Amino acid sequence: MGISMENGLSTNKSVGKQSVLFQNPPCVLGYSSIAGKKEGEGPLGSCFDIIEEDPLAGGKSWEDAESRLQKKAAELAIQKASLQPKDIRYLIAGDLLGQLIATSFGIVDLEIPMFGVYGACSTMGESISIAAMLIDGGFADKVIALTSSHFAGAEKQFRFPLDYGNQRPLAATWTVTGSGAVILGSPKEVKKLPEDTNPTIHITGITTGKVMDYGIKDSMNMGACMAPAAADVIFHNLSDFDRKPDYYDKIITGDLGYVGADILKDIMKEKGYDISKNHMDCGVEIFSKETQDTHSGGSGCGCSAITLTGYVFKKMIQREWKKVLFVPTGALLSTVSFNEGNSVPGIAHGVVIEIME
Amino acid sequence: MGISMENGLSTNKSVGKQSVLFQNPPCVLGYSSIAGKKEGEGPLGSCFDIIEEDPLAGGKSWEDAESRLQKKAAELAIQKASLQPKDIRYLIAGDLLGQLIATSFGIVDLEIPMFGVYGACSTMGESISIAAMLIDGGFADKVIALTSSHFAGAEKQFRFPLDYGNQRPLAATWTVTGSGAVILGSPKEVKKLPEDTNPTIHITGITTGKVMDYGIKDSMNMGACMAPAAADVIFHNLSDFDRKPDYYDKIITGDLGYVGADILKDIMKEKGYDISKNHMDCGVEIFSKETQDTHSGGSGCGCSAITLTGYVFKKMIQREWKKVLFVPTGALLSTVSFNEGNSVPGIAHGVVIEIME
């Protein structure tokens, strides 16, 4: 593998302009996926650990419901890895809600030192990226990356009250209700674990995204806002590591949806890369286009998170896919900036996930 | 120094329950402080790099103004360190506004790979903590940590419209208008720099906080919400590193204000530590109690950020203080959670800053 060192680089772990190659790739010790009812009825329904049928998840508000999903996802991942919360050195988590309230109230009882992160729907990529660096850097042996979203909480915050019954344009996506957690560990820490969490899944590298603003102002077409950011990350991943798209069995974006995925493939073709053969978008996969009426597909932090922990990891453990580039995508949408006439910038974070026997 | 290794630890950089000791302490290559007019009129006014007299900073909204402060702070720090944006490997930044819009729109032109963070007013501690780990871990040679707050933007988001002219209780703090940036670098990267940025200031350790919820529901008394989180971080810093409070020339909290600072000292006394002799709170220092009518003091991400980069670093360069424990504090306040009757949890992040000749 040819690795070029460029500006601002003097370390042996940083590669090219925006990537990191891990020397001791952190491994996945445990993971979980909690999905809402609609997600459970979708094409990936059978993959998720738990389907939460109650939209309030036993709570008293949409936000409280989302907090409960996060708590449940964290606890299940910890349990599946045969660990206790006190074994986890850092928790890196965030969500879509202002001031990350789903996270703050969801994780308080775990009492784990915590870094709150915000990358809109790219959060799972951001939290796994930081988690992997903290482990490979020698600062922790176990870190949990966690995120969530909730359809009703997101609609309440970003769009219209559900009772209003607004019509949604075909470019709009449907915020996934769900929460996913991934526990990363140092390869040294690997011990006997249940079969479905056997630590052969490793994070071998990352490519960190920049905020990109193409001036798109349509909050009902977030795929178009995010596609340039996804393209930039995929392009730099391939060029930093000097790889062709077919190095990966799958290049998996977060929630571009049908509209955004087409834009991404077009941009990549212009950049000289054809990813149409191995590209997959979590937002496209998670709902049925024919029967679930979600228009452009799923979105939200939970969309890529539970598709990763429910579906992608299963495919990898079954050795159907051995090398995956996971690129959750975020639209930095705020009602305040949107109502002030601003655009919706995008960001994406790339994580290279590989099976290492 | 006695260092005890406990649960969940197998690395030589992690210390005690919540701390990290850096093997090659990252150094401060550059920093900047941009303050608003009121902050410029306060006791620390002469310390700041730039006083922005225009509350809109030449922008068209409070949020736009805050974005401009962040951009200006980042550019000034980069310039003071004789660097270019492309020399910076990562930008770690956040603010108080929902979905971090001050940050997203402020830093887009810098085109630096970015991790968005949210820790309310503890953000400068969180961003410096992650930046220092990425450098000591070998993933970057230069990282910028950046944050901001704006009085009018924060009041608009969290409390009352300014035009309403509400009365503020004595426990309330005043959100600082300002932005601070710190560029950290690998010790290997030190080169000839302007005198006031001479790289003798190092980050030697961190202590990462947990979300703590004491059930306090008063958004006008955030000092009380945050004091337990600050106490927890200071306690663990002292116990993890086996230090007494007088190891530090100053133990500096972010924005507890007069009310919260008293609570902190009481809690620490109960834990067996007397920090009353060397404790300082940025919120207490930044405004004059006698002439500026800010009640319990200053607050906001910008409060601790510009006090650190404007005042604390100057004291350290002058060798008045050689060892500082910097503990920005955050109240995880959201209008949504607050209006739903929830409490205001707190978090704090500790950074050990030392002069190393």
XYZ file of C-alpha atoms in Angstrom:
714
model
C 0.000 0.000 0.000
C 1.495 3.325 -1.036
C 1.181 5.966 1.658
C 2.062 9.566 0.950
C 2.883 11.977 3.741
C 1.823 15.547 3.153
C 1.559 18.926 4.837
C 1.175 19.091 8.575
C 2.136 15.478 9.106
C 4.987 14.117 11.072
C 3.451 11.145 12.747
C 3.554 7.623 11.481
C -0.158 7.069 12.057
C -1.523 9.927 9.984
C -1.850 9.141 6.318
C -2.328 11.559 3.443
C -4.483 14.588 4.006
C -7.268 13.387 6.254
C -6.729 9.770 7.263
C -5.289 7.636 10.034
C -3.966 4.084 9.761
C -4.104 2.286 13.096
C -0.982 0.445 14.175
C -2.886 -1.864 16.484
C -6.371 -1.773 15.014
C -8.971 -1.575 17.789
C -11.473 -4.399 17.726
C -15.203 -4.559 18.272
C -15.827 -6.194 21.658
C -19.575 -5.691 21.702
C -22.392 -3.929 19.937
C -26.133 -3.522 20.020
C -29.050 -2.294 17.969
C -32.375 -1.119 19.354
C -34.925 -0.277 16.662
C -38.367 1.295 16.647
C -41.533 -0.447 15.448
C -41.425 0.881 11.884
C -37.733 -0.031 11.554
C -38.577 -3.477 12.895
C -41.161 -3.879 10.117
C -38.599 -2.925 7.456
C -36.262 -5.113 5.404
C -33.616 -5.226 8.183
C -36.128 -5.919 10.953
C -34.859 -9.407 11.714
C -31.293 -8.123 12.234
C -31.910 -5.879 15.219
C -31.327 -7.019 18.798
C -34.499 -5.451 20.143
C -37.587 -3.952 18.514
C -39.124 -1.345 20.811
C -42.822 -1.423 19.958
C -43.770 1.509 22.218
C -42.893 4.829 20.536
C -42.412 6.335 24.015
C -40.260 3.366 25.110
C -42.010 3.555 28.466
C -41.083 7.210 28.887
C -43.098 10.378 29.140
C -41.870 12.399 26.136
C -40.192 11.778 22.791
C -36.908 13.009 24.213
C -37.240 10.778 27.240
C -38.000 7.879 24.897
C -34.798 8.520 22.972
C -32.792 8.667 26.204
C -34.224 5.296 27.151
C -33.217 3.836 23.787
C -29.627 5.058 24.319
C -29.465 3.651 27.801
C -30.834 0.314 26.628
C -28.390 0.176 23.702
C -25.403 0.977 25.915
C -26.389 -1.545 28.564
C -27.031 -4.282 26.021
C -23.689 -3.761 24.269
C -21.893 -3.814 27.610
C -23.744 -6.974 28.608
C -23.082 -8.680 25.262
C -19.376 -7.979 25.738
C -19.564 -9.528 29.229
C -18.469 -6.237 30.746
C -19.696 -3.804 33.392
C -20.092 -0.037 32.898
C -17.107 0.511 35.200
C -14.903 -1.432 32.768
C -15.466 1.218 30.095
C -12.956 4.056 30.227
C -14.768 6.585 28.012
C -18.212 7.038 26.545
C -18.354 9.042 23.317
C -21.902 9.886 22.392
C -24.276 12.368 20.877
C -27.615 12.819 19.191
C -29.594 15.243 17.032
C -31.390 17.144 19.758
C -30.272 20.593 20.878
C -27.678 20.325 23.665
C -27.619 16.525 23.225
C -30.369 15.933 25.769
C -31.143 12.405 24.600
C -27.553 11.530 25.449
C -27.143 13.525 28.682
C -30.213 12.039 30.312
C -29.717 8.618 28.718
C -26.221 7.905 29.948
C -26.117 9.642 33.331
C -26.661 6.422 35.301
C -23.740 4.673 33.583
C -21.254 6.987 35.339
C -18.669 6.681 32.576
C -16.322 9.619 31.791
C -17.914 11.149 28.730
C -17.149 13.209 25.654
C -20.275 14.635 24.016
C -19.994 14.865 20.241
C -22.141 16.444 17.567
C -21.901 15.580 13.914
C -25.621 15.399 13.115
C -26.318 12.007 11.516
C -22.572 11.379 11.062
C -22.261 10.935 14.838
C -21.601 7.184 14.772
C -18.648 7.789 12.451
C -17.322 10.595 14.616
C -17.689 8.702 17.884
C -16.105 5.504 16.514
C -13.254 7.586 15.021
C -12.420 9.244 18.330
C -12.921 6.006 20.261
C -10.519 4.156 17.977
C -7.868 6.876 18.342
C -8.141 6.898 22.124
C -7.583 3.139 22.155
C -4.808 2.966 19.569
C -3.205 5.990 21.264
C -2.958 4.069 24.519
C -5.386 6.172 26.558
C -8.025 3.528 27.116
C -8.558 -0.162 26.688
C -12.328 -0.003 26.231
C -14.459 2.817 24.867
C -18.143 2.857 23.959
C -19.461 4.834 20.992
C -23.166 5.513 21.160
C -25.843 7.443 19.321
C -29.568 7.576 18.667
C -32.401 9.333 16.929
C -36.174 9.327 17.283
C -38.633 10.100 14.492
C -41.089 12.060 16.601
C -38.430 13.973 18.557
C -36.681 14.981 15.352
C -39.901 16.042 13.606
C -40.846 18.088 16.665
C -37.472 19.794 16.734
C -36.712 20.269 13.069
C -39.941 20.276 11.085
C -43.657 20.183 11.906
C -45.698 18.850 14.839
C -46.854 15.344 13.999
C -50.489 16.340 14.575
C -50.216 18.884 11.784
C -50.061 16.040 9.284
C -47.957 17.871 6.715
C -47.231 16.344 3.344
C -43.622 15.400 2.749
C -41.860 15.911 -0.585
C -40.309 12.928 -2.336
C -36.760 14.077 -1.491
C -37.524 14.014 2.246
C -36.217 11.213 4.442
C -37.748 9.594 7.518
C -35.828 9.898 10.786
C -35.077 6.441 12.140
C -36.109 5.622 15.687
C -33.293 3.633 17.171
C -30.023 3.543 19.024
C -26.786 1.725 18.332
C -23.736 1.169 20.507
C -20.267 -0.154 19.676
C -17.657 -1.085 22.271
C -14.138 -0.882 20.933
C -11.226 -2.464 22.708
C -7.505 -2.747 22.437
C -6.441 -5.943 20.622
C -4.560 -6.837 23.822
C -7.861 -6.880 25.668
C -9.471 -9.589 23.596
C -10.776 -12.412 25.720
C -13.390 -15.096 25.458
C -16.558 -13.491 24.221
C -19.906 -14.799 22.999
C -19.757 -16.005 19.417
C -21.706 -13.167 17.830
C -19.301 -10.630 19.339
C -16.118 -12.447 18.453
C -13.515 -9.738 18.075
C -12.479 -10.256 14.493
C -14.031 -6.973 13.376
C -11.400 -4.251 13.572
C -11.262 -0.540 12.894
C -8.177 -0.304 10.711
C -8.377 3.358 9.716
C -10.413 6.535 9.604
C -10.892 9.480 7.274
C -12.176 12.590 9.021
C -14.498 14.966 7.207
C -14.633 18.733 6.901
C -17.765 20.865 7.096
C -18.842 21.480 3.489
C -21.400 24.054 2.483
C -22.701 23.905 -1.077
C -25.359 26.493 -0.335
C -28.291 24.078 -0.447
C -31.183 25.439 1.610
C -33.790 22.694 1.361
C -34.315 20.965 4.715
C -36.538 18.481 2.901
C -33.647 17.397 0.675
C -30.860 16.631 3.083
C -29.377 14.006 0.800
C -28.296 16.782 -1.532
C -26.773 18.732 1.396
C -24.714 15.761 2.530
C -23.667 14.119 -0.740
C -20.694 16.487 -1.354
C -19.369 15.847 2.170
C -19.670 12.084 1.683
C -17.942 12.320 -1.694
C -15.095 14.331 -0.176
C -14.502 11.742 2.560
C -14.674 8.767 0.186
C -12.366 10.530 -2.278
C -9.793 11.311 0.418
C -10.043 7.836 1.868
C -9.259 6.305 -1.509
C -6.482 8.779 -2.331
C -4.921 8.869 1.163
C -4.661 5.084 1.246
C -4.046 4.776 -2.493
C -6.942 2.373 -2.893
C -9.459 1.736 -5.663
C -13.165 1.516 -4.768
C -13.036 -2.268 -5.228
C -10.664 -2.544 -2.249
C -13.893 -2.414 -0.264
C -16.632 -5.032 -0.431
C -19.021 -2.221 0.459
C -18.808 1.563 0.667
C -21.673 2.380 3.016
C -23.025 5.893 3.441
C -25.304 6.874 6.288
C -28.504 8.492 5.182
C -28.187 10.070 1.777
C -31.360 8.313 0.695
C -32.221 7.626 -2.939
C -31.804 11.235 -4.026
C -28.499 11.851 -2.241
C -27.024 8.483 -3.217
C -27.506 9.284 -6.897
C -25.788 12.645 -6.411
C -22.893 10.953 -4.576
C -22.318 8.439 -7.362
C -22.362 11.245 -9.922
C -19.828 13.331 -7.969
C -17.554 10.315 -7.503
C -17.721 9.553 -11.218
C -16.619 13.142 -11.918
C -13.699 12.582 -9.527
C -12.745 9.491 -11.527
C -14.097 6.792 -9.221
C -16.967 4.457 -10.034
C -18.526 3.341 -6.736
C -21.857 2.299 -8.230
C -21.046 -1.420 -7.953
C -20.318 -1.533 -4.230
C -22.078 1.506 -2.791
C -24.849 1.006 -0.262
C -26.768 3.621 1.748
C -28.211 2.766 5.153
C -31.125 5.131 4.533
C -32.016 3.212 1.382
C -31.743 -0.208 3.046
C -33.579 0.352 6.298
C -37.083 0.953 4.919
C -38.981 -0.682 2.083
C -39.538 1.758 -0.764
C -42.612 -0.179 -1.863
C -44.480 -0.622 1.394
C -43.219 1.889 3.949
C -43.871 5.279 2.315
C -40.687 6.946 3.553
C -39.967 8.638 0.227
C -36.183 9.079 -0.072
C -35.375 6.630 2.740
C -34.281 6.712 6.376
C -32.105 9.263 8.158
C -30.972 10.286 11.626
C -28.011 9.260 13.793
C -29.820 6.016 14.536
C -30.154 5.097 10.849
C -26.498 4.374 10.155
C -25.874 3.294 13.758
C -28.369 0.421 13.849
C -27.728 -0.549 10.234
C -24.058 -0.905 11.198
C -24.628 -2.784 14.431
C -27.635 -4.786 13.249
C -26.886 -5.571 9.614
C -23.319 -4.674 8.531
C -21.559 -6.388 11.438
C -23.644 -9.542 10.789
C -22.576 -9.575 7.129
C -18.963 -9.195 8.244
C -19.115 -11.947 10.835
C -20.605 -14.209 8.160
C -17.584 -13.234 5.994
C -19.843 -11.955 3.207
C -18.085 -8.624 3.514
C -14.527 -8.416 4.809
C -13.646 -4.811 4.067
C -16.135 -2.002 4.561
C -15.824 1.767 4.341
C -18.528 3.128 6.648
C -19.320 6.801 5.993
C -22.175 8.196 8.107
C -23.326 11.545 6.787
C -24.630 14.563 8.687
C -26.703 17.558 7.605
C -25.866 20.399 9.983
C -29.470 21.548 10.090
C -30.733 23.907 12.757
C -34.139 25.544 12.844
C -32.489 28.805 13.886
C -29.995 28.954 11.026
C -32.582 27.576 8.596
C -35.206 30.171 9.542
C -32.568 32.886 9.208
C -32.198 31.850 5.570
C -28.948 29.963 5.899
C -27.904 26.906 3.963
C -27.561 23.399 5.389
C -23.862 22.425 5.484
C -22.887 18.770 5.508
C -20.211 16.638 7.131
C -19.239 12.965 6.936
C -16.838 10.739 8.840
C -15.256 7.654 7.302
C -14.373 4.508 9.244
C -12.540 1.549 7.674
C -13.851 -1.689 9.154
C -12.109 -4.939 8.308
C -12.196 -8.576 9.292
C -8.823 -9.616 10.703
C -8.624 -13.324 11.456
C 4.208 10.709 42.137
C 2.239 7.659 43.147
C 0.041 6.368 40.353
C -2.464 3.643 41.006
C -3.871 1.532 38.212
C -7.457 0.469 38.653
C -10.305 -1.226 36.884
C -10.499 -1.108 33.140
C -6.933 0.087 32.729
C -4.111 -1.591 30.993
C -2.369 1.302 29.316
C 0.526 3.235 30.727
C -1.038 6.613 29.913
C -4.283 6.216 31.809
C -4.013 7.025 35.480
C -6.431 6.154 38.264
C -10.123 6.250 37.502
C -10.548 9.159 35.120
C -7.178 10.684 34.260
C -4.466 10.594 31.630
C -0.787 11.468 32.076
C 0.818 12.490 28.795
C 4.113 10.873 27.949
C 5.127 13.676 25.594
C 3.034 16.575 26.876
C 1.579 18.547 23.954
C 2.552 22.200 23.974
C 0.634 25.370 23.223
C 1.827 26.683 19.863
C -0.657 29.518 19.595
C -3.773 30.920 21.149
C -6.161 33.821 20.849
C -8.911 35.622 22.721
C -11.662 37.702 21.105
C -13.922 39.449 23.630
C -17.122 41.444 23.407
C -17.474 45.066 24.492
C -18.714 44.331 28.014
C -15.948 41.791 28.578
C -13.457 44.354 27.301
C -14.701 46.801 29.935
C -14.233 44.215 32.687
C -11.237 43.549 34.938
C -9.535 41.337 32.315
C -10.199 43.720 29.425
C -6.549 44.582 28.829
C -5.630 40.884 28.488
C -7.668 40.057 25.401
C -6.198 40.114 21.906
C -9.184 41.841 20.333
C -12.228 43.623 21.756
C -15.116 43.389 19.292
C -17.147 46.551 19.955
C -19.964 45.624 17.548
C -22.360 43.117 19.168
C -23.138 41.786 15.685
C -19.414 41.610 14.806
C -20.351 42.865 11.354
C -22.856 40.045 10.885
C -26.584 39.948 10.407
C -27.764 37.908 13.398
C -26.501 36.950 16.863
C -25.633 33.495 15.578
C -23.794 34.917 12.611
C -21.928 37.235 14.989
C -20.797 34.265 17.069
C -19.645 32.417 13.945
C -17.568 35.458 13.026
C -15.984 35.521 16.484
C -14.990 31.853 16.114
C -13.536 32.399 12.681
C -11.584 35.415 13.883
C -10.279 33.548 16.942
C -9.183 30.560 14.874
C -7.487 32.688 12.245
C -5.698 34.835 14.830
C -4.376 31.815 16.753
C -3.166 30.240 13.513
C -1.502 33.517 12.509
C 0.109 34.013 15.950
C 1.589 30.529 15.650
C 2.964 31.424 12.205
C 0.909 28.646 10.650
C -1.642 28.249 7.865
C -5.010 26.492 8.226
C -3.690 23.639 6.065
C -0.985 22.977 8.693
C -3.666 22.053 11.243
C -4.619 18.399 11.166
C -7.837 18.544 13.205
C -10.221 21.183 14.458
C -12.141 20.284 17.607
C -14.844 22.796 18.308
C -18.306 23.442 19.618
C -20.617 26.025 21.114
C -23.849 26.379 23.072
C -26.275 26.735 20.199
C -28.475 23.865 19.046
C -26.654 21.762 16.427
C -23.476 23.855 16.977
C -24.368 26.393 14.300
C -21.923 29.033 15.528
C -19.169 26.494 14.905
C -20.437 24.960 11.636
C -20.798 28.291 9.888
C -17.771 29.826 11.595
C -15.171 27.278 10.578
C -16.375 26.124 7.168
C -13.880 28.303 5.262
C -10.913 26.890 7.198
C -11.370 23.492 5.514
C -9.836 21.587 8.418
C -11.025 18.036 9.245
C -13.352 18.587 12.160
C -14.803 16.909 15.218
C -17.803 18.757 16.638
C -18.048 18.505 20.420
C -20.701 19.505 22.928
C -20.045 19.880 26.621
C -21.981 23.110 27.197
C -19.637 25.605 28.863
C -17.070 22.858 29.535
C -16.325 22.731 25.806
C -12.838 24.263 26.011
C -11.836 21.551 28.479
C -13.329 18.820 26.301
C -11.765 20.090 23.072
C -8.312 20.569 24.633
C -8.557 17.097 26.220
C -9.296 15.388 22.906
C -6.749 17.550 21.046
C -4.031 16.639 23.517
C -4.809 12.923 23.233
C -4.766 13.026 19.430
C -1.316 14.651 19.537
C 0.199 12.511 22.282
C -1.324 9.459 20.597
C 0.584 10.223 17.413
C -2.388 11.010 15.177
C -1.613 14.672 14.531
C 1.131 17.186 15.058
C -1.118 20.243 15.309
C -4.716 20.465 16.461
C -6.842 23.532 17.159
C -9.369 23.612 20.006
C -11.984 26.308 19.605
C -15.164 27.512 21.249
C -17.364 30.559 21.681
C -20.491 31.989 23.217
C -22.560 35.128 22.653
C -24.702 36.818 25.279
C -27.563 37.713 22.974
C -27.565 34.407 21.104
C -27.627 32.475 24.384
C -30.390 34.601 25.914
C -32.431 34.180 22.735
C -31.984 30.424 22.798
C -32.168 29.616 26.493
C -34.080 32.369 28.297
C -36.008 35.486 27.266
C -35.849 37.811 24.247
C -33.629 40.763 25.147
C -36.438 43.207 24.330
C -38.570 41.632 27.050
C -36.233 43.161 29.649
C -36.745 40.459 32.258
C -35.252 40.812 35.718
C -32.505 38.369 36.534
C -32.139 36.706 39.938
C -28.911 37.114 41.863
C -27.861 33.513 41.203
C -28.009 34.077 37.427
C -24.850 34.472 35.397
C -24.194 36.554 32.301
C -23.180 34.701 29.130
C -19.824 35.959 27.933
C -19.525 37.179 24.359
C -16.223 35.906 23.098
C -14.245 33.174 21.429
C -10.980 31.508 22.348
C -8.720 29.215 20.359
C -5.751 27.088 21.419
C -3.396 25.353 18.995
C -1.685 22.358 20.515
C 1.352 20.759 18.963
C 3.632 17.833 19.432
C 6.773 18.775 21.411
C 8.718 17.616 18.350
C 7.074 20.345 16.323
C 8.306 23.251 18.390
C 10.052 25.815 16.280
C 10.797 29.522 16.441
C 7.625 31.278 17.499
C 6.769 34.815 18.608
C 7.700 35.450 22.236
C 4.167 35.528 23.619
C 3.493 32.126 22.141
C 6.707 30.489 23.267
C 5.891 26.859 23.696
C 6.670 26.379 27.353
C 3.026 25.864 28.251
C 2.231 22.166 28.124
C -0.810 20.012 28.682
C 0.565 17.378 31.040
C -2.632 15.547 31.907
C -6.399 15.474 31.802
C -9.249 14.287 34.006
C -12.446 13.587 32.106
C -15.801 14.264 33.712
C -19.018 12.308 33.908
C -22.521 13.700 33.476
C -23.824 14.361 36.991
C -27.430 15.086 37.789
C -28.222 16.371 41.264
C -31.807 17.120 40.280
C -31.427 20.912 40.316
C -34.040 22.495 38.054
C -33.217 26.204 38.233
C -31.871 27.488 34.905
C -31.125 30.763 36.666
C -28.755 29.025 39.091
C -26.454 27.057 36.859
C -23.560 27.335 39.302
C -25.415 24.975 41.600
C -26.045 22.559 38.727
C -22.360 22.452 37.794
C -20.597 22.564 41.158
C -20.965 18.808 41.873
C -19.504 17.966 38.448
C -16.558 20.309 39.032
C -15.989 18.847 42.489
C -16.004 15.322 41.077
C -13.376 16.171 38.453
C -11.129 18.039 40.901
C -11.452 15.216 43.432
C -10.544 12.573 40.863
C -7.696 14.668 39.502
C -6.177 14.960 42.957
C -6.738 11.334 43.864
C -5.769 9.855 40.475
C -2.460 11.750 40.505
C -2.052 11.498 44.289
C -1.707 15.265 44.606
C -2.705 17.782 47.230
C -4.527 20.967 46.152
C -1.341 22.974 46.710
C 0.366 21.076 43.884
C -1.417 23.629 41.728
C -0.786 27.350 41.813
C -4.377 27.735 40.723
C -7.403 25.463 40.408
C -9.531 27.310 37.883
C -13.180 26.471 37.287
C -15.080 27.764 34.289
C -18.267 29.555 35.165
C -19.588 28.510 38.535
C -19.937 32.160 39.491
C -20.051 33.360 43.093
C -22.879 31.038 44.069
C -21.469 27.893 42.452
C -17.916 28.564 43.629
C -19.054 28.621 47.246
C -20.866 25.315 46.746
C -17.765 23.793 45.131
C -15.514 24.768 48.021
C -18.010 23.333 50.487
C -18.230 20.020 48.616
C -14.442 19.790 48.361
C -14.106 20.440 52.086
C -16.520 17.572 52.724
C -14.302 15.389 50.531
C -11.315 16.361 52.664
C -9.695 18.923 50.373
C -9.375 22.632 51.097
C -9.133 24.443 47.762
C -10.193 27.832 49.101
C -6.646 29.237 48.969
C -5.942 28.581 45.305
C -9.350 28.297 43.684
C -10.323 30.801 41.021
C -13.447 30.895 38.842
C -13.344 32.478 35.383
C -16.956 33.625 35.768
C -16.032 35.513 38.930
C -12.946 37.129 37.391
C -14.250 38.260 34.032
C -16.762 40.883 35.204
C -16.598 43.452 37.984
C -19.087 42.650 40.721
C -19.261 46.303 41.714
C -19.742 48.018 38.375
C -20.984 45.491 35.807
C -24.236 44.191 37.283
C -23.803 40.593 36.167
C -25.007 39.134 39.473
C -23.296 35.759 39.987
C -20.657 36.383 37.284
C -19.923 35.321 33.719
C -20.743 32.046 31.983
C -20.763 30.447 28.558
C -18.181 28.479 26.586
C -16.429 31.764 25.844
C -16.040 32.638 29.532
C -13.463 30.033 30.448
C -12.023 30.013 26.918
C -11.016 33.683 26.784
C -10.055 33.782 30.446
C -7.682 30.893 29.693
C -6.240 32.322 26.491
C -6.307 35.973 27.567
C -5.441 35.868 31.249
C -4.281 32.455 32.506
C -1.716 31.865 29.754
C -0.267 35.360 30.384
C 0.147 34.600 34.090
C 1.867 31.348 33.163
C 4.223 32.938 30.653
C 5.127 35.483 33.325
C 5.867 32.510 35.604
C 3.401 33.744 38.228
C 1.621 30.430 37.897
C 3.480 27.323 36.816
C 0.926 24.611 37.510
C -2.742 25.114 36.786
C -5.722 22.773 36.907
C -8.220 24.182 34.413
C -11.755 22.831 34.913
C -14.365 24.364 32.607
C -17.859 23.497 33.759
C -20.987 22.868 31.707
C -24.680 22.949 32.568
C -26.458 20.619 30.171
C -29.396 22.977 29.826
C -31.907 22.640 27.021
C -35.144 24.565 26.692
C -36.883 21.363 25.646
C -35.779 19.290 28.641
C -36.210 22.268 30.972
C -39.750 22.990 29.788
C -40.563 19.306 30.192
C -39.699 19.668 33.875
C -36.321 18.008 33.776
C -33.304 18.895 35.863
C -30.127 20.506 34.556
C -27.282 17.962 34.689
C -23.694 19.182 34.836
C -20.358 18.095 33.430
C -16.782 19.317 33.797
C -13.503 18.500 32.093
C -10.136 18.949 33.817
C -6.924 19.893 32.009
C -3.545 20.058 33.769
C -1.501 22.910 32.312
C 2.118 23.288 33.356
C 5.144 25.371 32.477
C 7.939 23.096 31.292
C 11.175 24.978 30.637
